[in-house]
Coordinates of C-alpha atoms and ligand atoms in Angstrom, one line a residue:
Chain A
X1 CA 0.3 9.3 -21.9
X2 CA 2.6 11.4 -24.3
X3 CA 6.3 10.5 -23.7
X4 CA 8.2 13.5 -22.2
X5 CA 11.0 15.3 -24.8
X6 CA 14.0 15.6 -22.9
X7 CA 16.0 16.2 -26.2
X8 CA 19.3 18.2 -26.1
X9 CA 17.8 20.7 -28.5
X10 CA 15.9 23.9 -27.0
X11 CA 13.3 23.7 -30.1
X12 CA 11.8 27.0 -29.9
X13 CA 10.7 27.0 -26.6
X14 CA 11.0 29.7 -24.1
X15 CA 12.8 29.6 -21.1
X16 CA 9.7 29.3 -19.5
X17 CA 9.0 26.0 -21.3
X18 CA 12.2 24.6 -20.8
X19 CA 12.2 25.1 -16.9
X20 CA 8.8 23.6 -16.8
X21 CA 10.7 20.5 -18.5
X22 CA 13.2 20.6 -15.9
X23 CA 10.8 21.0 -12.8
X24 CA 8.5 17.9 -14.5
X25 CA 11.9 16.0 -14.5
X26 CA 12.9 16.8 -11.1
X27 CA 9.0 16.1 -9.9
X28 CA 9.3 12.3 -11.4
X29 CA 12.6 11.3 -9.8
X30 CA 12.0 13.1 -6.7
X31 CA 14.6 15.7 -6.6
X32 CA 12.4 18.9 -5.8
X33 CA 9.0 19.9 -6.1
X34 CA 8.7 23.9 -8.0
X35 CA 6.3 25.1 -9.9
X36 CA 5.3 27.6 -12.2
X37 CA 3.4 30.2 -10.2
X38 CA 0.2 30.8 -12.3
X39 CA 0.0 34.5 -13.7
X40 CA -2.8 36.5 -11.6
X41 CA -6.0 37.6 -12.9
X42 CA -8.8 39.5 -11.3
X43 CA -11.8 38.2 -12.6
X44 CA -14.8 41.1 -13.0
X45 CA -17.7 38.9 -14.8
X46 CA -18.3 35.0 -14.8
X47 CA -21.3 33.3 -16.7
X48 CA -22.8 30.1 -15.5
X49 CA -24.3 28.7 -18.6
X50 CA -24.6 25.8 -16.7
X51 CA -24.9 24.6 -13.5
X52 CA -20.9 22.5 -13.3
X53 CA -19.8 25.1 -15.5
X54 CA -18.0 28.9 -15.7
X55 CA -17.3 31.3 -18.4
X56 CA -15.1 34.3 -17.3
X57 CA -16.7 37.2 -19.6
X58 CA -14.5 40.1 -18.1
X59 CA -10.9 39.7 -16.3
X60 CA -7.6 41.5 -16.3
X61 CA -3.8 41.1 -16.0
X62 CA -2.3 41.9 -12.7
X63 CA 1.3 42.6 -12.1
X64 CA 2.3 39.8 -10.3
X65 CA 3.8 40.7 -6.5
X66 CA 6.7 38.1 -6.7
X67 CA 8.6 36.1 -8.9
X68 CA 7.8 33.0 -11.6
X69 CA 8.6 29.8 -9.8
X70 CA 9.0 28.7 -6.1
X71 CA 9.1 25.2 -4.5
X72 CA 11.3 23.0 -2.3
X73 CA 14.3 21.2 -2.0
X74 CA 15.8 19.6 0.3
X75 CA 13.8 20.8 2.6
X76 CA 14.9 24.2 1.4
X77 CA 13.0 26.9 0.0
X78 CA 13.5 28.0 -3.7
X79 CA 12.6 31.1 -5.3
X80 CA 13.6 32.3 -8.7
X81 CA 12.5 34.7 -11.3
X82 CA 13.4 33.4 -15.2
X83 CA 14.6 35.9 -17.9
X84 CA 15.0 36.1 -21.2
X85 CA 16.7 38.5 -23.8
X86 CA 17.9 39.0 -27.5
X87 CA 20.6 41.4 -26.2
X88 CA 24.0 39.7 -27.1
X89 CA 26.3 41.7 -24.9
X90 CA 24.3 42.8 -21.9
X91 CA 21.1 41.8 -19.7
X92 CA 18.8 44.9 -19.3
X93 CA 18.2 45.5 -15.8
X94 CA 14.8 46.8 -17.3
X95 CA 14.0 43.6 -17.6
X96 CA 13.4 43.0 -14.1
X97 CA 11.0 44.9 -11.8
X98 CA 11.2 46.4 -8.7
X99 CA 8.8 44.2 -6.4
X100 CA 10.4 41.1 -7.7
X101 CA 13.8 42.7 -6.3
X102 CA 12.0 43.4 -3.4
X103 CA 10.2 40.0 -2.8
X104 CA 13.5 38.6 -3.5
X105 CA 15.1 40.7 -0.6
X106 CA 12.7 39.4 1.7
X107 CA 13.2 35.8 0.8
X108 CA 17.0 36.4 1.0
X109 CA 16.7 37.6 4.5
X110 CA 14.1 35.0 5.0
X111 CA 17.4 32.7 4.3
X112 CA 15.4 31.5 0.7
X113 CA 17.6 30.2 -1.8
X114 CA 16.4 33.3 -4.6
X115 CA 18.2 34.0 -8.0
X116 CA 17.7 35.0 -11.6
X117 CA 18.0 32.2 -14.4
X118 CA 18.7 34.2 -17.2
X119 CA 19.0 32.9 -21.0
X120 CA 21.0 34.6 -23.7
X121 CA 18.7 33.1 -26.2
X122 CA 21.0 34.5 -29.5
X123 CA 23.6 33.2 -27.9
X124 CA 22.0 30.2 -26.1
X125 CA 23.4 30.7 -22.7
X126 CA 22.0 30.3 -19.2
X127 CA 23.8 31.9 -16.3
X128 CA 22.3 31.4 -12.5
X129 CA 22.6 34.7 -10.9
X130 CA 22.4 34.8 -6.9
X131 CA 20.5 37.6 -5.5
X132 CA 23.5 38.9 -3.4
X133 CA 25.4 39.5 -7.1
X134 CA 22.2 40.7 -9.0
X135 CA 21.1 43.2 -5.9
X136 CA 25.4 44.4 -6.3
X137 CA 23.8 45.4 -10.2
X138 CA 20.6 46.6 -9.0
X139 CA 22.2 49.1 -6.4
X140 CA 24.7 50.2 -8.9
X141 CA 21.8 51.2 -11.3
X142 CA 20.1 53.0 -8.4
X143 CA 23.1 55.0 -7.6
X144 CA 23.8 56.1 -11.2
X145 CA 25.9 53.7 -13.0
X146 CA 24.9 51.5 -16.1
X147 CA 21.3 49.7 -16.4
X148 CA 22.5 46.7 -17.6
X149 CA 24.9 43.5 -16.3
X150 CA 27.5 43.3 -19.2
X151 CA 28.0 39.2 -20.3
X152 CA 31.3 39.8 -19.1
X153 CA 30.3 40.7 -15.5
X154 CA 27.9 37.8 -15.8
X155 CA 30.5 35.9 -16.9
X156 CA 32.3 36.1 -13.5
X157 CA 29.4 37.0 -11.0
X158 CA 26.6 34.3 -12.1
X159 CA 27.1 30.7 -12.6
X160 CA 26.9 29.5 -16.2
X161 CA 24.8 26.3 -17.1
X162 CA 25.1 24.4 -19.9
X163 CA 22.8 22.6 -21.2
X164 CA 22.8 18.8 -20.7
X165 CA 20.2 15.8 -21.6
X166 CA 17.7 15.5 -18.8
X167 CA 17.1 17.8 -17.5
X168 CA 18.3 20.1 -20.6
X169 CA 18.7 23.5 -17.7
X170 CA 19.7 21.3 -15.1
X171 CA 19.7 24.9 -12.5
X172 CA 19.0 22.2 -9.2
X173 CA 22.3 21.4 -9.6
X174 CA 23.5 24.9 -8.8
X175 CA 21.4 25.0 -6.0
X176 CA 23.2 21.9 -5.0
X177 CA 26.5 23.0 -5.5
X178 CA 26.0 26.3 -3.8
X179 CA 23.9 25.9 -0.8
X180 CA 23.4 22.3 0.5
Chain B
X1 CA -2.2 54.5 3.7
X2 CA -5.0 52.1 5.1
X3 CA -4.7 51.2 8.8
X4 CA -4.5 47.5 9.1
X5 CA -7.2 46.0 10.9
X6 CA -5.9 43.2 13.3
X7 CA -8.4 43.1 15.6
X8 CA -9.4 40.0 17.7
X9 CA -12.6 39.4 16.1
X10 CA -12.9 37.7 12.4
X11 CA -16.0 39.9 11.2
X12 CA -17.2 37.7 8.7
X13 CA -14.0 36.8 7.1
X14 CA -13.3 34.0 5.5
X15 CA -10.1 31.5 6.5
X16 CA -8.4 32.8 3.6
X17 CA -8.5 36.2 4.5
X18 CA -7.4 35.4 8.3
X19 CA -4.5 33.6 6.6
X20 CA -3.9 36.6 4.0
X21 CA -3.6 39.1 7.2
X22 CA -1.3 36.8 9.5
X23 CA 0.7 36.4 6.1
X24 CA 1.2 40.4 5.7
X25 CA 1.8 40.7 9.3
X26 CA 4.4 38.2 9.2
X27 CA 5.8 39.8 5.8
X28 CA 5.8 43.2 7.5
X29 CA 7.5 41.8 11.1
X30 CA 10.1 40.0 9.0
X31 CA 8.7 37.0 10.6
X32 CA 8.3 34.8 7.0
X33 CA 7.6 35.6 3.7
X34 CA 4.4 33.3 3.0
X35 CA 1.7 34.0 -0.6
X36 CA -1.4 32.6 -1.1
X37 CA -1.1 31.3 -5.3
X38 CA -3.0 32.6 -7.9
X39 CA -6.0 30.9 -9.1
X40 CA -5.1 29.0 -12.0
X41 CA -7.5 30.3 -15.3
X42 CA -6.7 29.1 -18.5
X43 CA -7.0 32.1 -21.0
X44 CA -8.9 31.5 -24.1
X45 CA -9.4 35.0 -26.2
X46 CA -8.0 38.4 -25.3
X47 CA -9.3 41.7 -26.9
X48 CA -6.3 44.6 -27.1
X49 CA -8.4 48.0 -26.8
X50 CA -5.4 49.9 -26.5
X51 CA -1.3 49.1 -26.6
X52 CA -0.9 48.9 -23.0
X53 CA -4.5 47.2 -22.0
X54 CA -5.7 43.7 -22.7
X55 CA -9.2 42.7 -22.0
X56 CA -9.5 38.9 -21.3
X57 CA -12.9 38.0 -23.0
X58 CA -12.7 34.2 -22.7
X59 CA -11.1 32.4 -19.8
X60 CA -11.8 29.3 -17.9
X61 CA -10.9 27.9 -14.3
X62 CA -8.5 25.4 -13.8
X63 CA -8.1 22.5 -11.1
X64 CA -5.2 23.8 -9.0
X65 CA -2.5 21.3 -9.1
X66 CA -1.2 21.9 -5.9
X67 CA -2.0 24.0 -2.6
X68 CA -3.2 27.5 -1.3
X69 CA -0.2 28.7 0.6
X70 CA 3.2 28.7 0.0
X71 CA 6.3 30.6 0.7
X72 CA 9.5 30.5 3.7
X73 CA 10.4 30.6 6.8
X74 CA 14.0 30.5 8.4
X75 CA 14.8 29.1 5.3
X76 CA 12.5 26.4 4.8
X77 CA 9.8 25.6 2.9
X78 CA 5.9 25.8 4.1
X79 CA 3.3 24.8 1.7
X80 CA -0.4 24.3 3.4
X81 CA -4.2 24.4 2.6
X82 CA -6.9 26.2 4.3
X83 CA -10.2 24.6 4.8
X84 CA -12.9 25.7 6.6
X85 CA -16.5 23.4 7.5
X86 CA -19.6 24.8 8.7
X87 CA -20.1 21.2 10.3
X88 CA -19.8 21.0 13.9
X89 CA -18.5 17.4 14.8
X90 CA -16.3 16.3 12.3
X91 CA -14.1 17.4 8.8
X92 CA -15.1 16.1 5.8
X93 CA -12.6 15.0 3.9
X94 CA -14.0 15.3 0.8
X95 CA -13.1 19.3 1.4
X96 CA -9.6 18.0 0.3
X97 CA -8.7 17.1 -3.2
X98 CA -6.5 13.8 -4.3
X99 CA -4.4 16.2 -6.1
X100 CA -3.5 18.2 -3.1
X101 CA -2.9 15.3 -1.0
X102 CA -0.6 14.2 -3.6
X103 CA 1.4 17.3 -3.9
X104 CA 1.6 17.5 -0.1
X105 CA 3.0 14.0 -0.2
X106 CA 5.5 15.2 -2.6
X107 CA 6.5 17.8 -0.3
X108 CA 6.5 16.4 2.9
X109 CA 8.8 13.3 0.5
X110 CA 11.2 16.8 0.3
X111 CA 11.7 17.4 3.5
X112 CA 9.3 20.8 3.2
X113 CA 6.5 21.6 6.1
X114 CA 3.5 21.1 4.8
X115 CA -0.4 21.0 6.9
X116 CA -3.8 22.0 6.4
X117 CA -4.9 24.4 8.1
X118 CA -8.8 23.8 8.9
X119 CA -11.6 26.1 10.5
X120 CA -14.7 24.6 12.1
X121 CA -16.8 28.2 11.0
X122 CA -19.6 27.4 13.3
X123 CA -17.7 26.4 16.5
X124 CA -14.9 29.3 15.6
X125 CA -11.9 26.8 16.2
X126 CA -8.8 26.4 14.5
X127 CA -6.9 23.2 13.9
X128 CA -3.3 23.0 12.5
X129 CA -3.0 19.1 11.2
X130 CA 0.6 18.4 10.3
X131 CA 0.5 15.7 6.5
X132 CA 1.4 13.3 8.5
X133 CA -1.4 12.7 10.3
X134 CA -3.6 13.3 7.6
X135 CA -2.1 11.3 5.7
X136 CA -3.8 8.3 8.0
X137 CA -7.0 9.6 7.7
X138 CA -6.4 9.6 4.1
X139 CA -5.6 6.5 4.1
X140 CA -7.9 5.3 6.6
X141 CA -10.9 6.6 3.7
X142 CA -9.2 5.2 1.4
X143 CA -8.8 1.4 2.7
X144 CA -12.9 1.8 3.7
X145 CA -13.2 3.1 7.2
X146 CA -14.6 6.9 7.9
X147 CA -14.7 9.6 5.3
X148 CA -14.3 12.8 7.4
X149 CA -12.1 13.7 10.9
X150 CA -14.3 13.5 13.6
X151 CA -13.7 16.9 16.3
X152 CA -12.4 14.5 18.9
X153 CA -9.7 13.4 16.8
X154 CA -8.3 16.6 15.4
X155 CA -8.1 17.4 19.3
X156 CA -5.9 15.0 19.9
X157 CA -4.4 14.6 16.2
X158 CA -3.6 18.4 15.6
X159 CA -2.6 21.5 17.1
X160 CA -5.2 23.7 17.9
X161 CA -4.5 28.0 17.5
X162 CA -6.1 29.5 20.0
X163 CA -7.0 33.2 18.2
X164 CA -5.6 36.2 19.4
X165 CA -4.2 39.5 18.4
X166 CA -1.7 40.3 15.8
X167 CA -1.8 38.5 13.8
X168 CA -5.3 36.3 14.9
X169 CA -4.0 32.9 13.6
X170 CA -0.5 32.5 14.7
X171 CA -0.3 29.4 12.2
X172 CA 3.8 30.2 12.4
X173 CA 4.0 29.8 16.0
X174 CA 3.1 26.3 15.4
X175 CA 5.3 25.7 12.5
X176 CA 7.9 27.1 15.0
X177 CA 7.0 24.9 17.7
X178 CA 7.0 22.1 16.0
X179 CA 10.2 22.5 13.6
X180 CA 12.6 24.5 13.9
Ligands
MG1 MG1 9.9 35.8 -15.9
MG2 MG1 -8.4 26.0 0.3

């Protein structure tokens, strides 16, 4: 079995990549159990060349209906969506769509635990945004006012995590802190 | 906008469908907020036609590494699989994988609510068996004895959903009724 990297260093890997490494940590020592969500794909054409075997010929990309990652802890459900950007002043509320700020809604009112883990990668910072503060941006957008959540409004409405050895985006620890 | 269907009968549906309908009923009510995963396919070569299409040309299907259903009510976490048998006197449990039990043990470990949900096609009944107790069959296979769940023991082992209207499998009443 290859020996898990849980080095300081981000090496190139998306933020994707690095909250798999988290959610493999937290699987092994039995703090929560979240996954990656696999992306959905409508298959249109399968070939059996044989009889164990299938080949999808023809399939497409659907917009996926929620958000990137969901699992428990504590007994508690989790629900999160993961961005990243370049952008070293701002997060581009383009960035996110509108049925993951409505899924996100429903799991709020659902009493989820649902937030944004976003990653400054020029900057290599991670803030954990509730829902309550990103749907605040979200309306203000909607009603007119800028598309974007300023690093300084992050700064004071989302809770910054630095990154640490094992896991290296420890975010369960917010979720700790905040809810349990 | 198509009417829903929720009528009484199941007209050839499948258990995955019945569970798909209770799941937008109880999305719709506000009830819980409750997804069936994405099949896992492992995408080998893409073809871009245009900018904004991609073509998936070679893709393959993956073992799922966990369960069917997932998603949250009043806050906590549910995570089940639907089976269904065609047999009439007993479940075989090779229907349900190692890898699932081992997630749901993970879960259940968590403190989340986690079942299978199992149709007898033939017989049109409908069993909710919490981990727990199929965790003893499980382990009753596994230590030599029987390798299926004969009817009589789902009776008294699980909770039986009687069908009815709206949504047809009330799988939530149950979760209610026994949790919360
Ligand atoms: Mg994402
Ligand atoms: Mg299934």
């Amino acid at each position: 079995e290859k020996k898990k990297d849980y080095s300081f260093s981000n090496r190139g890997k998306t933020l994707e990549d690095e909250i798999n490494d988290a959610n493999e940590f937290y699987i092994a020592q039995d703090i929560a159990v979240i996954h990656k969500k696999p992306i959905p794909i409508q298959v249109v054409k399968v070939d059996y060349p044989s009889r164990s075997s299938a080949v999808i010929k023809e399939a497409y990309y659907r917009t996926p209906s929620t958000t990137d990652f969901n699992g428990v802890y504590k007994g508690k459900y989790i629900d999160f969506e993961a961005k990243e950007t370049e952008n070293r002043t701002a997060f581009p509320l383009k960035n996110v769509h509108l049925h993951q700020v409505e899924h996100m809604r429903k799991v709020s009112k659902q009493s989820g635990i649902t937030f944004l883990l976003v990653r400054f990668s020029a900057l290599e910072r991670y803030f954990y945004l509730p829902f309550e503060q990103l749907s605040l941006f979200w309306d203000r957008m909607l009603t007119g006012g800028r598309k974007s959540i300023a690093l300084s409004e992050m700064e004071t409405s989302a809770i910054e995590i630095t990154p640490k050895y094992a896991p290296r985006i420890d975010y369960i620890k917010i979720v700790n802190d905040l809810n349990v």
